[in-house]
Amino acid sequence: MNRPPTILCIDDEELGLLVRKAVLERAGYHVLTAAEGKQGLELFDNNSIDGVVLDYSMPGMNGMEIARIMRNRKPHVPILLHSAYVGLPPEAIALASHTLTKGSGPADLLRSVEQLVGHGGKH
C-alpha cells in the first residue's frame, strides 16, 4: 500500500496551522506542523516531505528565507507560499511552486495542495 503524501505546514499562527492540518488530514494527507522556521527546517531535513505549505510572514525567518534554504537542500520539493499579503516580492514568488492568499477557503487550499503534489485525496 502506498503511503499518503506528507505535507509540512509552517505557520506561526497556531489556529490557522491546526485548521490546515485538519483539512489536509481529512483529505488523506499525512501532515507535519511547525510553528517557526527552525523547527520547520528540522522536519524538512529529517522526513520524506512531498510538499510544503509555508506562511510568508513570520517572526525570525520569513517564508522567503525558509523557502530559499529548502530550495538549496531539496530543490524538487514543491512549496506553496501561503500569505495574507497580495503583493509578495517577486523573489519570494520565484522560490514558490504556487502561492495562495490566506482567507481562501478549505477547497482552495486542497486544490492548491493537490496541484502541488498530484494527490487527489479521498474523493
N, C-alpha and C. Protein backbone atom coordinates (compact mmCIF):
# COMPACT_ATOMS: atom_id res chain seq x y z
N MET A 1 0.84 -1.19 0.00
CA MET A 1 0.00 0.00 0.00
C MET A 1 0.88 1.25 0.00
N ASN A 2 0.53 2.21 -0.82
CA ASN A 2 1.28 3.46 -0.89
C ASN A 2 1.02 4.31 0.34
N ARG A 3 2.04 5.01 0.77
CA ARG A 3 1.86 5.93 1.90
C ARG A 3 1.20 7.20 1.38
N PRO A 4 0.41 7.85 2.23
CA PRO A 4 -0.18 9.13 1.79
C PRO A 4 0.92 10.18 1.67
N PRO A 5 0.75 11.16 0.80
CA PRO A 5 1.74 12.23 0.70
C PRO A 5 1.89 12.96 2.03
N THR A 6 3.11 13.31 2.36
CA THR A 6 3.40 14.05 3.59
C THR A 6 3.55 15.52 3.26
N ILE A 7 2.74 16.33 3.93
CA ILE A 7 2.75 17.78 3.75
C ILE A 7 3.28 18.42 5.02
N LEU A 8 4.24 19.31 4.88
CA LEU A 8 4.78 20.07 6.00
C LEU A 8 4.15 21.46 5.98
N CYS A 9 3.44 21.81 7.06
CA CYS A 9 2.84 23.15 7.18
C CYS A 9 3.63 23.94 8.22
N ILE A 10 4.06 25.13 7.83
CA ILE A 10 4.83 26.00 8.73
C ILE A 10 4.11 27.34 8.82
N ASP A 11 3.70 27.70 10.05
CA ASP A 11 2.98 28.95 10.27
C ASP A 11 3.07 29.29 11.75
N ASP A 12 3.29 30.55 12.08
CA ASP A 12 3.35 30.95 13.48
C ASP A 12 1.96 31.17 14.09
N GLU A 13 0.91 31.16 13.28
CA GLU A 13 -0.45 31.32 13.79
C GLU A 13 -1.03 29.93 14.09
N GLU A 14 -1.12 29.61 15.39
CA GLU A 14 -1.48 28.26 15.82
C GLU A 14 -2.84 27.81 15.30
N LEU A 15 -3.84 28.67 15.37
CA LEU A 15 -5.18 28.28 14.94
C LEU A 15 -5.20 27.95 13.45
N GLY A 16 -4.60 28.80 12.64
CA GLY A 16 -4.55 28.54 11.20
C GLY A 16 -3.81 27.25 10.89
N LEU A 17 -2.76 26.98 11.63
CA LEU A 17 -1.98 25.76 11.45
C LEU A 17 -2.83 24.53 11.76
N LEU A 18 -3.58 24.60 12.86
CA LEU A 18 -4.44 23.47 13.24
C LEU A 18 -5.56 23.24 12.23
N VAL A 19 -6.13 24.32 11.72
CA VAL A 19 -7.20 24.19 10.72
C VAL A 19 -6.66 23.57 9.44
N ARG A 20 -5.53 24.05 8.95
CA ARG A 20 -4.94 23.48 7.73
C ARG A 20 -4.60 22.01 7.92
N LYS A 21 -4.06 21.67 9.09
CA LYS A 21 -3.73 20.27 9.39
C LYS A 21 -4.99 19.41 9.32
N ALA A 22 -6.07 19.86 9.95
CA ALA A 22 -7.32 19.09 9.96
C ALA A 22 -7.89 18.93 8.55
N VAL A 23 -7.89 20.00 7.77
CA VAL A 23 -8.42 19.95 6.40
C VAL A 23 -7.61 18.96 5.55
N LEU A 24 -6.30 19.03 5.64
CA LEU A 24 -5.45 18.17 4.83
C LEU A 24 -5.51 16.71 5.29
N GLU A 25 -5.55 16.48 6.59
CA GLU A 25 -5.65 15.10 7.09
C GLU A 25 -6.98 14.47 6.69
N ARG A 26 -8.04 15.25 6.74
CA ARG A 26 -9.36 14.73 6.34
C ARG A 26 -9.36 14.34 4.86
N ALA A 27 -8.51 14.99 4.07
CA ALA A 27 -8.43 14.69 2.64
C ALA A 27 -7.45 13.54 2.35
N GLY A 28 -6.84 12.99 3.40
CA GLY A 28 -5.98 11.83 3.20
C GLY A 28 -4.49 12.08 3.23
N TYR A 29 -4.08 13.28 3.58
CA TYR A 29 -2.65 13.59 3.65
C TYR A 29 -2.11 13.29 5.05
N HIS A 30 -0.82 13.00 5.13
CA HIS A 30 -0.10 12.93 6.40
C HIS A 30 0.49 14.32 6.58
N VAL A 31 0.24 14.96 7.73
CA VAL A 31 0.63 16.36 7.91
C VAL A 31 1.56 16.52 9.11
N LEU A 32 2.67 17.18 8.88
CA LEU A 32 3.59 17.59 9.95
C LEU A 32 3.46 19.10 10.09
N THR A 33 3.56 19.61 11.32
CA THR A 33 3.41 21.06 11.52
C THR A 33 4.59 21.62 12.31
N ALA A 34 4.87 22.88 12.04
CA ALA A 34 5.90 23.62 12.77
C ALA A 34 5.43 25.06 12.93
N ALA A 35 5.69 25.63 14.12
CA ALA A 35 5.24 26.99 14.40
C ALA A 35 6.29 28.04 14.08
N GLU A 36 7.47 27.61 13.64
CA GLU A 36 8.52 28.57 13.27
C GLU A 36 9.51 27.91 12.33
N GLY A 37 10.33 28.75 11.71
CA GLY A 37 11.21 28.29 10.64
C GLY A 37 12.23 27.24 11.02
N LYS A 38 12.91 27.41 12.15
CA LYS A 38 13.95 26.46 12.54
C LYS A 38 13.36 25.06 12.72
N GLN A 39 12.24 24.97 13.42
CA GLN A 39 11.58 23.67 13.62
C GLN A 39 11.12 23.11 12.28
N GLY A 40 10.60 23.96 11.42
CA GLY A 40 10.15 23.52 10.10
C GLY A 40 11.30 22.96 9.27
N LEU A 41 12.45 23.60 9.32
CA LEU A 41 13.61 23.12 8.57
C LEU A 41 14.11 21.78 9.11
N GLU A 42 14.04 21.59 10.43
CA GLU A 42 14.42 20.30 11.02
C GLU A 42 13.50 19.19 10.50
N LEU A 43 12.19 19.45 10.50
CA LEU A 43 11.24 18.45 9.99
C LEU A 43 11.48 18.20 8.50
N PHE A 44 11.75 19.26 7.76
CA PHE A 44 12.01 19.16 6.32
C PHE A 44 13.23 18.28 6.05
N ASP A 45 14.28 18.48 6.83
CA ASP A 45 15.53 17.72 6.64
C ASP A 45 15.41 16.26 7.06
N ASN A 46 14.60 15.99 8.08
CA ASN A 46 14.57 14.66 8.70
C ASN A 46 13.39 13.79 8.29
N ASN A 47 12.58 14.24 7.34
CA ASN A 47 11.41 13.48 6.91
C ASN A 47 11.32 13.49 5.39
N SER A 48 10.58 12.54 4.87
CA SER A 48 10.31 12.50 3.44
C SER A 48 9.10 13.39 3.18
N ILE A 49 9.34 14.60 2.73
CA ILE A 49 8.29 15.60 2.54
C ILE A 49 7.92 15.67 1.07
N ASP A 50 6.61 15.60 0.79
CA ASP A 50 6.12 15.66 -0.59
C ASP A 50 5.71 17.06 -1.01
N GLY A 51 5.44 17.93 -0.04
CA GLY A 51 5.05 19.30 -0.33
C GLY A 51 5.06 20.13 0.94
N VAL A 52 5.24 21.44 0.78
CA VAL A 52 5.31 22.36 1.92
C VAL A 52 4.27 23.45 1.74
N VAL A 53 3.51 23.73 2.81
CA VAL A 53 2.63 24.89 2.87
C VAL A 53 3.29 25.84 3.86
N LEU A 54 3.77 26.96 3.35
CA LEU A 54 4.65 27.84 4.11
C LEU A 54 4.08 29.25 4.21
N ASP A 55 3.91 29.73 5.45
CA ASP A 55 3.48 31.10 5.67
C ASP A 55 4.61 32.05 5.28
N TYR A 56 4.26 33.18 4.71
CA TYR A 56 5.28 34.14 4.30
C TYR A 56 5.76 35.00 5.48
N SER A 57 4.82 35.53 6.25
CA SER A 57 5.17 36.49 7.30
C SER A 57 5.22 35.81 8.67
N MET A 58 6.44 35.61 9.17
CA MET A 58 6.64 35.01 10.49
C MET A 58 7.79 35.73 11.18
N PRO A 59 7.78 35.73 12.52
CA PRO A 59 8.93 36.31 13.23
C PRO A 59 10.17 35.44 13.01
N GLY A 60 11.32 36.04 13.14
CA GLY A 60 12.55 35.29 12.87
C GLY A 60 12.73 35.18 11.37
N MET A 61 12.87 33.97 10.87
CA MET A 61 12.99 33.76 9.42
C MET A 61 11.62 33.89 8.77
N ASN A 62 11.54 34.66 7.69
CA ASN A 62 10.26 34.74 6.98
C ASN A 62 10.19 33.60 5.96
N GLY A 63 9.04 33.47 5.34
CA GLY A 63 8.82 32.38 4.39
C GLY A 63 9.79 32.38 3.23
N MET A 64 10.20 33.56 2.77
CA MET A 64 11.13 33.62 1.65
C MET A 64 12.49 33.04 2.06
N GLU A 65 12.96 33.38 3.26
CA GLU A 65 14.24 32.84 3.73
C GLU A 65 14.17 31.32 3.89
N ILE A 66 13.07 30.84 4.44
CA ILE A 66 12.90 29.40 4.64
C ILE A 66 12.83 28.70 3.28
N ALA A 67 12.07 29.25 2.36
CA ALA A 67 11.95 28.65 1.02
C ALA A 67 13.30 28.60 0.32
N ARG A 68 14.11 29.63 0.47
CA ARG A 68 15.44 29.65 -0.15
C ARG A 68 16.30 28.51 0.39
N ILE A 69 16.28 28.30 1.70
CA ILE A 69 17.05 27.21 2.32
C ILE A 69 16.53 25.86 1.83
N MET A 70 15.20 25.71 1.80
CA MET A 70 14.61 24.45 1.33
C MET A 70 15.00 24.16 -0.12
N ARG A 71 14.96 25.17 -0.96
CA ARG A 71 15.32 25.00 -2.38
C ARG A 71 16.77 24.54 -2.53
N ASN A 72 17.65 25.05 -1.67
CA ASN A 72 19.06 24.64 -1.71
C ASN A 72 19.24 23.20 -1.25
N ARG A 73 18.42 22.76 -0.30
CA ARG A 73 18.60 21.43 0.28
C ARG A 73 17.88 20.34 -0.51
N LYS A 74 16.64 20.61 -0.91
CA LYS A 74 15.83 19.63 -1.65
C LYS A 74 15.04 20.38 -2.72
N PRO A 75 15.68 20.71 -3.84
CA PRO A 75 15.04 21.56 -4.85
C PRO A 75 13.80 20.97 -5.50
N HIS A 76 13.61 19.66 -5.41
CA HIS A 76 12.47 19.00 -6.05
C HIS A 76 11.18 19.10 -5.24
N VAL A 77 11.25 19.47 -3.96
CA VAL A 77 10.04 19.51 -3.12
C VAL A 77 9.25 20.78 -3.42
N PRO A 78 7.98 20.63 -3.83
CA PRO A 78 7.17 21.81 -4.15
C PRO A 78 6.78 22.60 -2.90
N ILE A 79 6.72 23.92 -3.05
CA ILE A 79 6.41 24.82 -1.94
C ILE A 79 5.23 25.70 -2.32
N LEU A 80 4.21 25.69 -1.45
CA LEU A 80 3.06 26.58 -1.57
C LEU A 80 3.28 27.71 -0.58
N LEU A 81 3.49 28.92 -1.07
CA LEU A 81 3.67 30.08 -0.20
C LEU A 81 2.28 30.64 0.11
N HIS A 82 1.93 30.61 1.39
CA HIS A 82 0.60 30.97 1.86
C HIS A 82 0.72 32.29 2.61
N SER A 83 0.02 33.32 2.15
CA SER A 83 0.23 34.64 2.73
C SER A 83 -1.02 35.49 2.75
N ALA A 84 -1.10 36.34 3.75
CA ALA A 84 -2.18 37.32 3.81
C ALA A 84 -1.89 38.49 2.87
N TYR A 85 -0.63 38.61 2.44
CA TYR A 85 -0.22 39.69 1.55
C TYR A 85 -0.51 39.33 0.10
N VAL A 86 -1.13 40.24 -0.62
CA VAL A 86 -1.41 40.01 -2.04
C VAL A 86 -0.17 40.30 -2.88
N GLY A 87 0.57 41.34 -2.54
CA GLY A 87 1.73 41.72 -3.33
C GLY A 87 3.04 41.19 -2.77
N LEU A 88 3.26 39.90 -2.88
CA LEU A 88 4.51 39.31 -2.41
C LEU A 88 5.68 39.77 -3.28
N PRO A 89 6.87 39.87 -2.70
CA PRO A 89 8.04 40.25 -3.51
C PRO A 89 8.29 39.22 -4.62
N PRO A 90 8.71 39.67 -5.78
CA PRO A 90 8.98 38.75 -6.89
C PRO A 90 9.97 37.64 -6.52
N GLU A 91 10.95 37.96 -5.66
CA GLU A 91 11.93 36.94 -5.25
C GLU A 91 11.24 35.82 -4.48
N ALA A 92 10.24 36.16 -3.67
CA ALA A 92 9.51 35.14 -2.91
C ALA A 92 8.67 34.28 -3.85
N ILE A 93 8.00 34.92 -4.78
CA ILE A 93 7.17 34.19 -5.75
C ILE A 93 8.02 33.25 -6.58
N ALA A 94 9.23 33.69 -6.93
CA ALA A 94 10.12 32.85 -7.74
C ALA A 94 10.55 31.58 -7.01
N LEU A 95 10.61 31.62 -5.68
CA LEU A 95 11.01 30.45 -4.90
C LEU A 95 9.86 29.47 -4.70
N ALA A 96 8.63 29.94 -4.87
CA ALA A 96 7.46 29.10 -4.62
C ALA A 96 7.02 28.37 -5.88
N SER A 97 6.46 27.19 -5.69
CA SER A 97 5.85 26.46 -6.80
C SER A 97 4.46 27.01 -7.07
N HIS A 98 3.83 27.55 -6.01
CA HIS A 98 2.46 28.05 -6.09
C HIS A 98 2.27 29.03 -4.94
N THR A 99 1.36 29.99 -5.09
CA THR A 99 1.03 30.90 -3.99
C THR A 99 -0.48 30.84 -3.75
N LEU A 100 -0.86 31.12 -2.51
CA LEU A 100 -2.27 31.14 -2.14
C LEU A 100 -2.47 32.21 -1.09
N THR A 101 -3.49 33.04 -1.26
CA THR A 101 -3.78 34.09 -0.30
C THR A 101 -4.53 33.52 0.89
N LYS A 102 -4.08 33.89 2.10
CA LYS A 102 -4.80 33.46 3.30
C LYS A 102 -6.20 34.05 3.24
N GLY A 103 -7.14 33.32 3.78
CA GLY A 103 -8.52 33.74 3.70
C GLY A 103 -9.25 32.97 2.62
N SER A 104 -8.48 32.33 1.74
CA SER A 104 -9.10 31.42 0.77
C SER A 104 -9.66 30.25 1.57
N GLY A 105 -10.71 29.66 1.08
CA GLY A 105 -11.37 28.58 1.82
C GLY A 105 -10.62 27.26 1.75
N PRO A 106 -11.11 26.28 2.52
CA PRO A 106 -10.50 24.95 2.53
C PRO A 106 -10.44 24.31 1.14
N ALA A 107 -11.45 24.54 0.32
CA ALA A 107 -11.46 23.96 -1.03
C ALA A 107 -10.29 24.50 -1.86
N ASP A 108 -9.98 25.79 -1.71
CA ASP A 108 -8.84 26.38 -2.43
C ASP A 108 -7.52 25.81 -1.93
N LEU A 109 -7.41 25.62 -0.62
CA LEU A 109 -6.20 25.02 -0.06
C LEU A 109 -6.02 23.61 -0.60
N LEU A 110 -7.08 22.80 -0.56
CA LEU A 110 -6.99 21.42 -1.06
C LEU A 110 -6.63 21.39 -2.54
N ARG A 111 -7.27 22.22 -3.32
CA ARG A 111 -6.99 22.27 -4.75
C ARG A 111 -5.51 22.64 -5.00
N SER A 112 -5.02 23.61 -4.26
CA SER A 112 -3.62 24.03 -4.41
C SER A 112 -2.65 22.93 -4.01
N VAL A 113 -2.94 22.25 -2.91
CA VAL A 113 -2.05 21.17 -2.46
C VAL A 113 -2.12 19.99 -3.42
N GLU A 114 -3.31 19.69 -3.94
CA GLU A 114 -3.45 18.61 -4.93
C GLU A 114 -2.62 18.92 -6.17
N GLN A 115 -2.64 20.17 -6.62
CA GLN A 115 -1.82 20.57 -7.77
C GLN A 115 -0.34 20.46 -7.43
N LEU A 116 0.00 20.78 -6.20
CA LEU A 116 1.39 20.75 -5.75
C LEU A 116 1.97 19.35 -5.78
N VAL A 117 1.23 18.38 -5.24
CA VAL A 117 1.78 17.03 -5.08
C VAL A 117 1.12 15.98 -5.95
N GLY A 118 0.09 16.36 -6.71
CA GLY A 118 -0.56 15.41 -7.60
C GLY A 118 -1.34 14.33 -6.88
N HIS A 119 -1.92 14.66 -5.74
CA HIS A 119 -2.69 13.69 -4.95
C HIS A 119 -4.14 14.15 -4.92
N GLY A 120 -5.03 13.25 -5.19
CA GLY A 120 -6.45 13.60 -5.23
C GLY A 120 -7.18 13.44 -3.93
N GLY A 121 -6.49 13.15 -2.84
CA GLY A 121 -7.17 12.97 -1.56
C GLY A 121 -8.06 11.75 -1.58
N LYS A 122 -9.12 11.76 -0.77
CA LYS A 122 -10.03 10.62 -0.64
C LYS A 122 -11.28 10.75 -1.49
N HIS A 123 -11.36 11.70 -2.40
CA HIS A 123 -12.60 11.98 -3.13
C HIS A 123 -13.17 10.74 -3.75
